[in-house]
XYZ file of C-alpha atoms in Angstrom:
257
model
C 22.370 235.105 40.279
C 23.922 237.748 38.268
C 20.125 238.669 36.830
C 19.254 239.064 40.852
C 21.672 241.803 41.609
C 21.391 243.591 38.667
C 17.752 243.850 39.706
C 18.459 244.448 43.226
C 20.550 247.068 42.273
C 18.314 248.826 40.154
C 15.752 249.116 43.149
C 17.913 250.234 45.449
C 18.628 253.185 42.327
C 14.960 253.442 41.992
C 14.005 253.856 46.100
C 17.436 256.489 46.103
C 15.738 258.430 43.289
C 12.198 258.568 44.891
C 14.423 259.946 47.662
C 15.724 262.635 46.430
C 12.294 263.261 44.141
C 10.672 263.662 47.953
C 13.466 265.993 48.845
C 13.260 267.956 45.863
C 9.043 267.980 46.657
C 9.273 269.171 49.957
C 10.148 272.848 49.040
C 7.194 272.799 45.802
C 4.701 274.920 45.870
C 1.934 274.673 47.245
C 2.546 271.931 50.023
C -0.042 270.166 50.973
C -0.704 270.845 54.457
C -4.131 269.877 54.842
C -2.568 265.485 53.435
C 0.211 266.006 55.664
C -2.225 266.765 58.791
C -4.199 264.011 57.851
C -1.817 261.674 56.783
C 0.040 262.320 60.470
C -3.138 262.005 62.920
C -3.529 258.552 61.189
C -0.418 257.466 61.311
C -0.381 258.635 65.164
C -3.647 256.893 65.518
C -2.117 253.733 64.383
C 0.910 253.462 66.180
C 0.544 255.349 69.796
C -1.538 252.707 71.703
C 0.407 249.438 70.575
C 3.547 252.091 70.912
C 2.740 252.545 74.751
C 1.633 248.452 75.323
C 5.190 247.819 74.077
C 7.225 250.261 76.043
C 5.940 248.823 79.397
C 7.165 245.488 79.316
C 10.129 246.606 76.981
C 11.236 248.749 79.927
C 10.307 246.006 82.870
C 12.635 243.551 81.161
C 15.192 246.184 80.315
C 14.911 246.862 84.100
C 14.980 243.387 85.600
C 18.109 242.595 83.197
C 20.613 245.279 84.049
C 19.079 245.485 87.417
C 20.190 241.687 87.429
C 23.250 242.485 86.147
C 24.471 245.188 87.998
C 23.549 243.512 91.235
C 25.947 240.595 90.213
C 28.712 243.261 89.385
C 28.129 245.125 93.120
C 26.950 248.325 91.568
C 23.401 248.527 92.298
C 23.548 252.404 92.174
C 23.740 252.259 88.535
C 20.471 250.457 88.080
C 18.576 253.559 86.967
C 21.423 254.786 84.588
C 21.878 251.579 82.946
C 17.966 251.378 82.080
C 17.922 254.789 80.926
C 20.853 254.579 78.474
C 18.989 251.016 77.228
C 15.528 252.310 76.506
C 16.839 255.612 75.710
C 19.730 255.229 73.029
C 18.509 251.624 71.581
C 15.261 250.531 72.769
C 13.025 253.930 72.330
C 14.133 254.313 68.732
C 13.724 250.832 67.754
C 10.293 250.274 68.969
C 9.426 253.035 67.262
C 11.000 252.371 64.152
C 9.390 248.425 64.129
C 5.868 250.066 64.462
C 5.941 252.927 62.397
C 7.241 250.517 59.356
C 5.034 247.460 60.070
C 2.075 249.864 61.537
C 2.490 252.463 59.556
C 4.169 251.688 56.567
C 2.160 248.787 55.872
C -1.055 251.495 55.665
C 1.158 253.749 53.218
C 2.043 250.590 50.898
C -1.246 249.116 50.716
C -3.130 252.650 50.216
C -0.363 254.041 47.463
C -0.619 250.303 46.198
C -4.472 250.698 45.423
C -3.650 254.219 43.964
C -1.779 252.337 41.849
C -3.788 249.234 40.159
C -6.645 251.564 39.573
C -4.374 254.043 37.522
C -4.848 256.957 39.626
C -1.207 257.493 39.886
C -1.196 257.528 36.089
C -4.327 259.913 35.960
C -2.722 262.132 38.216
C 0.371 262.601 35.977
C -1.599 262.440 32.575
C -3.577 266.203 34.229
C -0.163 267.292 35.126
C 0.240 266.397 39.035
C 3.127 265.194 40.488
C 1.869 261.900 42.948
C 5.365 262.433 44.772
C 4.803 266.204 45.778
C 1.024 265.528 45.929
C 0.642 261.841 48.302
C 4.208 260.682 48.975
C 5.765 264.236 50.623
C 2.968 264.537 53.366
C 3.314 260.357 53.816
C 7.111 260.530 54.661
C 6.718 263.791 56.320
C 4.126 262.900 58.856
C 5.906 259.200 59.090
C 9.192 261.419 60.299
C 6.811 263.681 62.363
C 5.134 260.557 64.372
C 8.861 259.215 64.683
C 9.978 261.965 66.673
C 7.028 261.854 68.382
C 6.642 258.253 69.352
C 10.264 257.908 70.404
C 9.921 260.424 73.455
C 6.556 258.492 74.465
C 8.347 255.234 74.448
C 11.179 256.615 76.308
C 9.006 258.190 79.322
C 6.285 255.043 78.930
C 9.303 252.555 79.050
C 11.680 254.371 81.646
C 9.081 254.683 84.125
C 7.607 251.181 83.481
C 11.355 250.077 84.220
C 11.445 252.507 87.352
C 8.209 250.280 88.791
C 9.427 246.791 88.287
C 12.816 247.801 89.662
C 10.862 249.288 92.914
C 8.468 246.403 92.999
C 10.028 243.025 92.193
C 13.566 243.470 92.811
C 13.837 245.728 96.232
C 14.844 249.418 94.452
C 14.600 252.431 96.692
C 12.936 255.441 94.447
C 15.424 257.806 95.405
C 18.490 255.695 94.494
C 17.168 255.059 90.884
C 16.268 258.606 90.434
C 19.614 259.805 91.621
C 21.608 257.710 89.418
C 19.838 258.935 86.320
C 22.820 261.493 85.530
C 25.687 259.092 86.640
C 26.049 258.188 82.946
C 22.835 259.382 80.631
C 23.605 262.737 79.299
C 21.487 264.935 76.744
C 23.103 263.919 73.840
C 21.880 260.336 74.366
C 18.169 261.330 73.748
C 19.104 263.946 71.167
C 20.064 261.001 69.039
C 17.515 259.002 69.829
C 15.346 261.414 67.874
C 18.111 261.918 65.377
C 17.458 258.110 64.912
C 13.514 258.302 64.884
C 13.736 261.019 62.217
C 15.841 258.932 59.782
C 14.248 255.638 60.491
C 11.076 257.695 59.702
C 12.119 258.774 56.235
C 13.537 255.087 55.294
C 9.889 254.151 56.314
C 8.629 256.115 54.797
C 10.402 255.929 51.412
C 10.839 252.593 51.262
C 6.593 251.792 52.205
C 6.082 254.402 49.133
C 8.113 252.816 46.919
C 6.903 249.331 47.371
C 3.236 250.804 47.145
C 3.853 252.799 43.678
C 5.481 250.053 42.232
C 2.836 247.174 42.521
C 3.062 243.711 40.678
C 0.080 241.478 39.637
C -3.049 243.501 40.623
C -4.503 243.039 44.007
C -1.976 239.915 44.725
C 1.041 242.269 44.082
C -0.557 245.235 47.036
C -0.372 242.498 49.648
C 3.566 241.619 48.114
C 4.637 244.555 47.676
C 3.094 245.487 51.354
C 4.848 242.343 52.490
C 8.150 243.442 50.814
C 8.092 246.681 52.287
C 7.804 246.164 55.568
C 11.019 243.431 55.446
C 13.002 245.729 53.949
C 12.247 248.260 55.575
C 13.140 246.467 59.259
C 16.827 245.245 57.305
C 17.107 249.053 56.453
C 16.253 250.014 59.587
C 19.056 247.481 61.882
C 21.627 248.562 59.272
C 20.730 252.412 59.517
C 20.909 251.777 63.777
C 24.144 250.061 63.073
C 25.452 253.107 61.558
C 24.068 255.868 63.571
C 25.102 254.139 67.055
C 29.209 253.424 65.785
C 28.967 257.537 64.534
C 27.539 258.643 67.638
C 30.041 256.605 69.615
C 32.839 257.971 68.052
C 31.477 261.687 68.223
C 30.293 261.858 71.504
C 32.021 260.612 74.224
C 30.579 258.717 77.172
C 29.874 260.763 80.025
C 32.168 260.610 82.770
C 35.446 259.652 80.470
């Protein structure tokens, strides 16, 4: 047991240095603009469509369930609000966080992974490049970029596909759920939300980079170390939402108090 978290330990060291290694290479020169353009229209390409099939029915059961709940409670005018501040402070960033690391990250490991058993890593240091600065930088970046993105399409594909059930199958008016919007959503709620896309896309994308570099058993140890990534990266992830939600809590006050 002890041997266990002495090596769990030292990865957690070892993805905290590649950290602050892709901090140090964002601001080397030159940047590679042309792997982080590429790297982010695949990513993008990856994860929009399944992001969008997700937010619908995400939203239409966020909708029927507070719409449910509310009606039991006598406050039916707080349908809307309540399904905005659920797909917009919890579910937006979540769904986007669960498909950028299984979507995307998986891609990241299992390419960096290849890199890896074939020695090009090791090539690229033996003529002096740095694979961080060089393949990992535009990775994270674009992960962080497609975050951001991806969490405002979720919110507008899953608060309108909760505005349609709630008109449809349980008896809305459009006007009333409209209205009640900015009874209790406020700004702030979305700025976090991409607060939280942003840093769930770095852990992504740090953690899918580190599993990839740092292969075990050839062609076996991609697929593992794919596998690996992608669980830690979803524990990471509910921790890291954890954290941000009590902070923002505490910070910003509910509207209306």
């Amino acid at each position: 047991m002890g041997g266990g978290i002495r090596t769990a330990i030292g990865q957690a060291g070892a993805v905290f240095r590649l950290f602050l290694e892709v901090l140090r290479g964002i601001f080397k020169r030159p940047f590679q603009f042309r792997e982080f353009i590429e790297q982010s229209w695949f990513i993008a390409s990856v994860t929009i469509l399944p992001s969008a099939l997700v937010a619908i029915p995400f939203g239409a059961v966020v909708a029927m369930q507070t719409g449910s709940l509310v009606q039991q409670l006598g406050a039916e005018a707080y349908t809307g609000a309540t399904g905005v501040l659920a797909v917009v402070q919890q579910g937006a960033p979540l769904v986007t966080s669960l498909l950028i690391a299984g979507a995307a990250g998986s891609a990241v490991a299992a390419d960096l992974g290849a890199r890896s058993i074939r020695e090009e890593l090791d090539a690229m240091r033996v003529l002096g490049i740095d694979p961080v600065q060089r393949l990992v930088v535009p990775r994270v970046l674009g992960m962080m970029l497609v975050a951001v993105l991806l969490n405002g399409l979720v919110s507008i594909v899953g608060i309108s596909g909760g505005y349609v059930f709630n008109i449809l199958l349980q008896g809305g008016t459009p006007g009333a759920y409209l209205m009640s919007f900015g009874a209790l959503a406020q700004l702030p709620d979305f700025i976090m939300a991409s607060i939280k896309a942003l840093v769930f896309g770095l852990i992504a994308g740090v953690v899918a980079s580190y599993c990839g570099m740092n292969p075990k058993g050839g062609p076996k140890g991609v697929g593992d170390a794919v596998n690996l990534g992608v669980v830690v990266t979803f524990l990471l992830l509910f921790f890291a939402n954890l954290i941000l939600t009590a902070m923002y809590l505490q910070i910003v006050p509910p509207k209306g108090s």
